[in-house]
CSV table of C-alpha atoms in Angstrom, one decimal:
chain,number,residue,atom,x,y,z
T,22,MET,CA,-35.3,27.7,6.5
T,23,LEU,CA,-34.5,25.6,9.5
T,24,ALA,CA,-37.1,27.4,11.5
T,25,ASN,CA,-39.6,26.6,8.8
T,26,VAL,CA,-38.6,23.0,8.9
T,27,PHE,CA,-39.2,22.8,12.6
T,28,HIS,CA,-42.5,24.6,12.3
T,29,THR,CA,-43.8,22.1,9.7
T,30,LEU,CA,-42.5,19.2,11.7
T,31,PHE,CA,-44.3,20.4,14.7
T,32,LEU,CA,-47.6,20.6,12.7
T,33,TRP,CA,-47.6,17.0,11.5
T,34,LEU,CA,-45.3,14.9,13.7
T,35,PRO,CA,-45.9,12.6,15.5
T,36,PHE,CA,-49.2,11.8,14.0
T,37,ALA,CA,-48.1,12.1,10.3
T,38,TYR,CA,-49.9,15.5,10.0
T,39,HIS,CA,-48.5,16.3,6.6
T,40,HIS,CA,-49.7,19.9,6.7
T,41,THR,CA,-48.8,22.9,4.6
T,42,SER,CA,-47.1,25.8,6.3
T,43,ASN,CA,-45.1,28.9,5.4
T,44,GLY,CA,-46.0,28.5,1.8
T,45,ILE,CA,-44.7,24.9,1.5
T,46,GLU,CA,-46.9,22.8,-0.7
T,47,TRP,CA,-46.7,19.2,-1.6
T,48,ASN,CA,-49.0,16.4,-2.9
T,49,TYR,CA,-49.0,12.9,-4.2
T,50,LEU,CA,-49.8,13.7,-7.9
T,51,THR,CA,-46.4,12.4,-8.9
T,52,ASN,CA,-45.9,10.1,-5.9
T,53,GLY,CA,-43.0,12.2,-4.6
T,54,LYS,CA,-41.1,12.8,-7.9
T,55,THR,CA,-41.5,16.6,-7.4
T,56,TRP,CA,-40.3,16.7,-3.8
T,57,THR,CA,-36.7,17.3,-4.7
T,58,ASP,CA,-36.6,20.7,-3.0
T,59,LEU,CA,-38.5,19.4,0.1
T,60,CYS,CA,-36.8,16.1,0.9
T,61,ALA,CA,-33.4,15.1,2.1
T,62,THR,CA,-30.8,14.6,-0.6
T,63,GLY,CA,-29.0,11.8,1.3
T,64,LYS,CA,-28.7,8.2,0.3
T,65,GLN,CA,-31.0,6.6,2.8
T,66,GLN,CA,-34.5,7.4,1.6
T,67,SER,CA,-37.6,5.4,2.0
T,68,PRO,CA,-39.6,3.4,1.0
T,69,ILE,CA,-37.6,0.6,-0.7
T,70,ALA,CA,-38.3,-2.5,-2.7
T,71,PHE,CA,-37.5,-5.6,-0.6
T,72,ASP,CA,-35.9,-8.5,-2.3
T,73,ILE,CA,-36.0,-11.4,0.2
T,74,GLN,CA,-33.3,-13.3,-1.6
T,75,LYS,CA,-30.9,-10.4,-1.2
T,76,THR,CA,-31.4,-9.7,2.5
T,77,ARG,CA,-29.0,-10.6,5.3
T,78,GLU,CA,-30.2,-12.8,8.1
T,79,LEU,CA,-30.7,-10.9,11.3
T,80,LYS,CA,-29.8,-13.0,14.4
T,81,SER,CA,-30.5,-10.4,17.0
T,82,PRO,CA,-33.2,-10.9,19.6
T,83,ARG,CA,-36.8,-10.2,18.7
T,84,ILE,CA,-38.5,-6.8,19.1
T,85,TYR,CA,-40.2,-6.4,22.4
T,86,PHE,CA,-43.6,-4.8,22.2
T,87,ALA,CA,-44.2,-3.4,25.6
T,88,ASN,CA,-47.8,-2.4,26.6
T,89,TYR,CA,-49.0,-3.2,23.1
T,90,ASN,CA,-51.4,-5.6,24.7
T,91,VAL,CA,-52.8,-3.0,27.1
T,92,GLU,CA,-55.9,-1.1,26.2
T,93,LEU,CA,-55.3,2.5,25.2
T,94,LYS,CA,-56.8,5.3,27.2
T,95,GLY,CA,-59.6,7.1,25.3
T,96,PRO,CA,-60.9,9.1,23.7
T,97,ILE,CA,-58.6,8.6,20.7
T,98,PHE,CA,-58.2,11.5,18.2
T,99,ILE,CA,-58.4,10.7,14.5
T,100,LYS,CA,-57.8,13.2,11.7
T,101,ASN,CA,-58.0,13.7,8.0
T,102,ASN,CA,-55.0,16.0,7.4
T,103,GLY,CA,-55.4,16.3,3.7
T,104,HIS,CA,-52.8,13.6,2.9
T,105,THR,CA,-53.8,10.7,5.1
T,106,ILE,CA,-55.8,9.5,8.1
T,107,SER,CA,-53.8,9.7,11.3
T,108,MET,CA,-54.4,8.6,14.8
T,109,ASP,CA,-52.9,9.9,18.0
T,110,ILE,CA,-51.5,7.1,20.3
T,111,PRO,CA,-52.2,8.0,23.9
T,112,ALA,CA,-50.9,6.2,27.0
T,113,THR,CA,-52.6,3.0,28.0
T,114,ILE,CA,-55.2,2.7,30.8
T,115,ASN,CA,-52.4,1.8,33.2
T,116,GLY,CA,-50.7,5.2,32.5
T,117,GLN,CA,-47.8,3.7,30.6
T,118,PRO,CA,-46.9,4.4,27.0
T,119,PRO,CA,-46.7,1.5,24.5
T,120,PHE,CA,-43.0,1.2,23.3
T,121,ILE,CA,-40.7,-1.1,21.4
T,122,SER,CA,-37.1,-2.2,22.0
T,123,GLY,CA,-34.8,-5.0,20.9
T,124,GLY,CA,-34.1,-6.2,17.4
T,125,ARG,CA,-31.7,-3.6,15.8
T,126,LEU,CA,-33.0,-0.8,18.1
T,127,ARG,CA,-30.8,0.7,20.7
T,128,GLY,CA,-33.0,1.9,23.5
T,129,ARG,CA,-36.8,2.4,23.9
T,130,TYR,CA,-39.0,3.9,21.3
T,131,LEU,CA,-42.3,5.3,22.4
T,132,ALA,CA,-45.4,4.8,20.1
T,133,LYS,CA,-46.7,8.3,19.2
T,134,GLY,CA,-49.1,7.9,16.2
T,135,LEU,CA,-50.1,5.9,13.3
T,136,HIS,CA,-51.3,6.6,9.7
T,137,PHE,CA,-52.1,4.8,6.5
T,138,HIS,CA,-51.1,4.8,2.8
T,139,TRP,CA,-53.3,3.3,0.1
T,140,GLY,CA,-54.0,3.1,-3.6
T,141,SER,CA,-57.3,3.3,-5.5
T,142,PRO,CA,-60.0,1.0,-6.9
T,143,ASN,CA,-57.6,0.4,-9.8
T,144,SER,CA,-54.2,0.3,-8.1
T,145,ASN,CA,-52.4,-0.9,-5.0
T,146,GLY,CA,-50.9,1.6,-2.6
T,147,SER,CA,-48.5,0.2,-0.1
T,148,GLU,CA,-45.3,2.1,0.1
T,149,HIS,CA,-42.9,-0.8,0.5
T,150,THR,CA,-43.0,-3.7,-1.9
T,151,ILE,CA,-41.8,-7.3,-1.2
T,152,ASN,CA,-40.5,-9.3,-4.1
T,153,ASN,CA,-41.9,-6.8,-6.6
T,154,ARG,CA,-45.3,-6.9,-5.2
T,155,ARG,CA,-47.2,-3.8,-4.0
T,156,TYR,CA,-50.0,-4.5,-1.6
T,157,ASP,CA,-53.4,-2.7,-1.2
T,158,ALA,CA,-52.4,-0.5,1.7
T,159,GLU,CA,-49.8,0.0,4.5
T,160,MET,CA,-50.1,1.1,8.1
T,161,HIS,CA,-47.2,2.9,9.8
T,162,ILE,CA,-46.8,3.0,13.6
T,163,VAL,CA,-44.4,5.9,14.4
T,164,HIS,CA,-42.2,5.7,17.5
T,165,ARG,CA,-39.8,8.3,19.0
T,166,ASN,CA,-36.6,7.4,20.8
T,167,ALA,CA,-37.2,8.0,24.5
T,168,LYS,CA,-33.9,9.7,25.0
T,169,TYR,CA,-35.0,12.7,22.9
T,170,ILE,CA,-37.2,15.4,24.3
T,171,ASP,CA,-39.8,15.5,21.5
T,172,ILE,CA,-40.5,14.3,18.0
T,173,ILE,CA,-38.9,17.4,16.4
T,174,ASP,CA,-35.6,16.7,18.2
T,175,ALA,CA,-35.8,13.0,17.3
T,176,ALA,CA,-36.4,13.7,13.6
T,177,GLU,CA,-33.0,15.5,13.5
T,178,LYS,CA,-31.1,12.4,14.9
T,179,LYS,CA,-30.0,9.3,13.1
T,180,ASP,CA,-31.5,7.1,15.8
T,181,GLY,CA,-34.5,9.3,16.5
T,182,LEU,CA,-37.4,7.4,15.1
T,183,ALA,CA,-38.6,3.8,14.5
T,184,VAL,CA,-41.5,2.9,12.3
T,185,ILE,CA,-43.4,-0.4,12.2
T,186,GLY,CA,-44.8,-1.1,8.8
T,187,VAL,CA,-47.8,-3.5,8.3
T,188,LEU,CA,-48.8,-4.4,4.8
T,189,LEU,CA,-52.6,-4.8,4.2
T,190,GLU,CA,-54.2,-7.0,1.5
T,191,ILE,CA,-57.8,-7.2,0.5
T,192,VAL,CA,-59.2,-10.7,0.6
T,193,LYS,CA,-62.7,-11.9,-0.2
T,194,VAL,CA,-63.3,-13.5,3.2
T,195,PRO,CA,-60.9,-12.2,5.9
T,196,ILE,CA,-60.9,-14.6,8.8
T,197,ALA,CA,-60.4,-12.1,11.6
T,198,ILE,CA,-59.9,-8.4,11.1
T,199,PRO,CA,-58.3,-6.8,14.2
T,200,THR,CA,-61.0,-5.1,16.3
T,201,GLY,CA,-59.0,-1.9,16.8
T,202,LEU,CA,-58.2,-1.5,13.1
T,203,THR,CA,-61.9,-2.0,12.3
T,204,LYS,CA,-62.9,0.7,14.8
T,205,VAL,CA,-60.4,3.2,13.4
T,206,ILE,CA,-61.3,2.6,9.7
T,207,ASN,CA,-65.0,2.8,10.5
T,208,ALA,CA,-64.5,6.2,12.1
T,209,VAL,CA,-63.1,7.7,8.9
T,210,ILE,CA,-66.6,8.3,7.6
T,211,GLU,CA,-66.6,11.1,10.2
T,212,THR,CA,-63.5,12.7,8.6
T,213,PRO,CA,-64.3,13.0,4.9
T,214,MET,CA,-62.6,16.3,4.2
T,215,ASP,CA,-59.3,17.9,4.9
T,216,GLU,CA,-58.9,19.1,8.5
T,217,SER,CA,-62.0,17.1,9.7
T,218,ASN,CA,-61.5,15.1,12.8
T,219,THR,CA,-63.3,12.9,15.2
T,220,THR,CA,-62.7,11.0,18.5
T,221,ILE,CA,-63.6,7.4,19.3
T,222,PRO,CA,-63.7,5.6,22.6
T,223,ALA,CA,-60.6,3.4,23.0
T,224,GLY,CA,-61.6,-0.1,24.1
T,225,PHE,CA,-58.6,-1.6,22.1
T,226,SER,CA,-54.9,-2.0,22.3
T,227,LEU,CA,-52.2,-1.5,19.7
T,228,ASP,CA,-52.0,-5.3,19.4
T,229,GLU,CA,-55.6,-5.0,18.2
T,230,MET,CA,-54.5,-2.8,15.3
T,231,ILE,CA,-52.0,-5.4,14.2
T,232,GLY,CA,-53.9,-8.6,14.9
T,233,ASN,CA,-52.2,-12.0,14.6
T,234,VAL,CA,-49.4,-10.9,12.3
T,235,ASP,CA,-46.1,-12.6,13.3
T,236,HIS,CA,-44.2,-9.9,15.2
T,237,ASN,CA,-41.0,-12.0,15.0
T,238,ASP,CA,-40.6,-12.3,11.2
T,239,PHE,CA,-39.7,-8.9,9.8
T,240,LEU,CA,-37.5,-7.0,7.4
T,241,SER,CA,-35.3,-4.1,8.7
T,242,TYR,CA,-33.2,-1.3,7.3
T,243,ASP,CA,-32.2,2.3,8.0
T,244,GLY,CA,-34.2,4.9,6.1
T,245,SER,CA,-36.2,8.0,6.2
T,246,LEU,CA,-39.7,9.4,6.7
T,247,THR,CA,-41.7,8.9,3.5
T,248,THR,CA,-43.2,12.4,3.5
T,249,PRO,CA,-41.5,15.9,3.3
T,250,PHE,CA,-39.0,16.6,4.7
T,251,CYS,CA,-38.1,13.0,4.5
T,252,HIS,CA,-35.6,13.1,7.4
T,253,GLU,CA,-33.2,10.1,7.4
T,254,ALA,CA,-33.9,9.3,11.0
T,255,VAL,CA,-35.9,6.1,10.8
T,256,SER,CA,-35.1,2.5,11.7
T,257,TRP,CA,-37.7,0.6,9.7
T,258,THR,CA,-39.3,-2.7,10.6
T,259,VAL,CA,-41.7,-4.2,8.1
T,260,PHE,CA,-43.5,-7.4,8.9
T,261,THR,CA,-43.3,-10.1,6.2
T,262,GLN,CA,-46.7,-11.5,7.1
T,263,ILE,CA,-49.5,-9.6,5.4
T,264,LEU,CA,-52.6,-8.5,7.3
T,265,PRO,CA,-55.8,-9.5,5.4
T,266,VAL,CA,-58.6,-6.9,5.4
T,267,SER,CA,-61.9,-6.6,3.6
T,268,PHE,CA,-62.7,-4.6,0.4
T,269,SER,CA,-65.3,-2.6,2.3
T,270,MET,CA,-62.7,-1.5,4.8
T,271,VAL,CA,-60.2,-0.2,2.3
T,272,SER,CA,-62.9,1.3,0.1
T,273,LYS,CA,-63.7,3.7,3.0
T,274,LEU,CA,-60.3,5.2,2.5
T,275,TRP,CA,-60.8,5.7,-1.2
T,276,LYS,CA,-63.9,7.9,-0.4
T,277,LEU,CA,-61.9,10.5,1.5
T,278,ARG,CA,-61.0,13.9,0.1
T,279,ASP,CA,-57.7,15.7,0.2
T,280,ARG,CA,-56.9,19.3,0.9
T,281,CYS,CA,-57.8,20.3,-2.7
T,282,ASN,CA,-61.1,18.4,-2.4
T,283,HIS,CA,-59.9,15.7,-4.8
T,284,PRO,CA,-60.2,12.0,-4.0
T,285,MET,CA,-57.5,11.0,-1.5
T,286,ILE,CA,-56.1,8.1,-3.5
T,287,ASN,CA,-52.6,6.7,-4.3
T,288,ASN,CA,-51.0,8.6,-1.3
T,289,PHE,CA,-47.8,6.7,-1.4
T,290,ARG,CA,-44.2,7.7,-2.3
T,291,ASP,CA,-42.3,6.0,-5.1
T,292,ILE,CA,-39.7,3.4,-4.3
T,293,GLN,CA,-36.3,5.0,-3.5
T,294,ASP,CA,-32.8,3.7,-4.4
T,295,LEU,CA,-31.3,1.3,-2.0
T,296,ASN,CA,-27.8,2.7,-2.5
T,297,ASN,CA,-26.1,-0.4,-1.2
T,298,ARG,CA,-27.7,-0.3,2.2
T,299,PRO,CA,-27.9,-3.6,4.1
T,300,VAL,CA,-31.4,-5.0,4.5
T,301,TYR,CA,-32.0,-7.5,7.2
T,302,HIS,CA,-34.5,-10.4,7.6
T,303,ARG,CA,-35.3,-11.8,11.0
T,304,PHE,CA,-37.0,-15.1,10.5
T,305,GLY,CA,-40.0,-15.8,12.7
T,306,ARG,CA,-39.0,-17.5,15.9
T,307,ALA,CA,-39.3,-16.9,19.7
């Protein structure tokens, strides 16, 4: 079984490639309720429902986003893996990887890939909720602890992974949609079916995926990956400021097809029990 786990992890990490292998099947028809045999049985599963009033103030230094402002080196690989759209994060044009440190993190975490979760024309689809509100979509930027040799090794360690969560909300007239995010979402029309992929020139940095969202105001807790095998190896950071996007942008995601050729909609996991875990809130400041 352990060999099968590693093989499956290799197929989808670090770019959230939620593939099927060795006869292991899963889907979002029940938003994760049927993953009992696939996911960890521990007490630190994700996503969770954030209640701002019940968080603990985090007084640690801000998270440092190194090389997030440097253009990525293209071409950039984008793929429909049958469960989501994922993007490989390469090194920057200066040859250095984007990484994060600081906050509650111990060490450097290298950015390896990003992917999205979304709802449907009739429902919202962020994985995390804030004060009982679910947003239209959520972007995850997955990072690996630099002290581990690869993503498979990191997924087996309590401090192996760090994920930045950005909540997306459809607004009628978004003031400024990040240029990188626009390029990536526009490219998904080239990946309509399971296993389809495309490449795009870079010309943008990771900062241009996030835009002007306040990096210093965030919620943080220890949790898991939100897809099988749901390893409890993740330090989560979810920005409290919501990123406004257009209807036309999110609707491109609704038009994608999954591995069964069904509409790829509502690809989010249900809220998991907090189990008395501490949840921290760092208020925006320098």
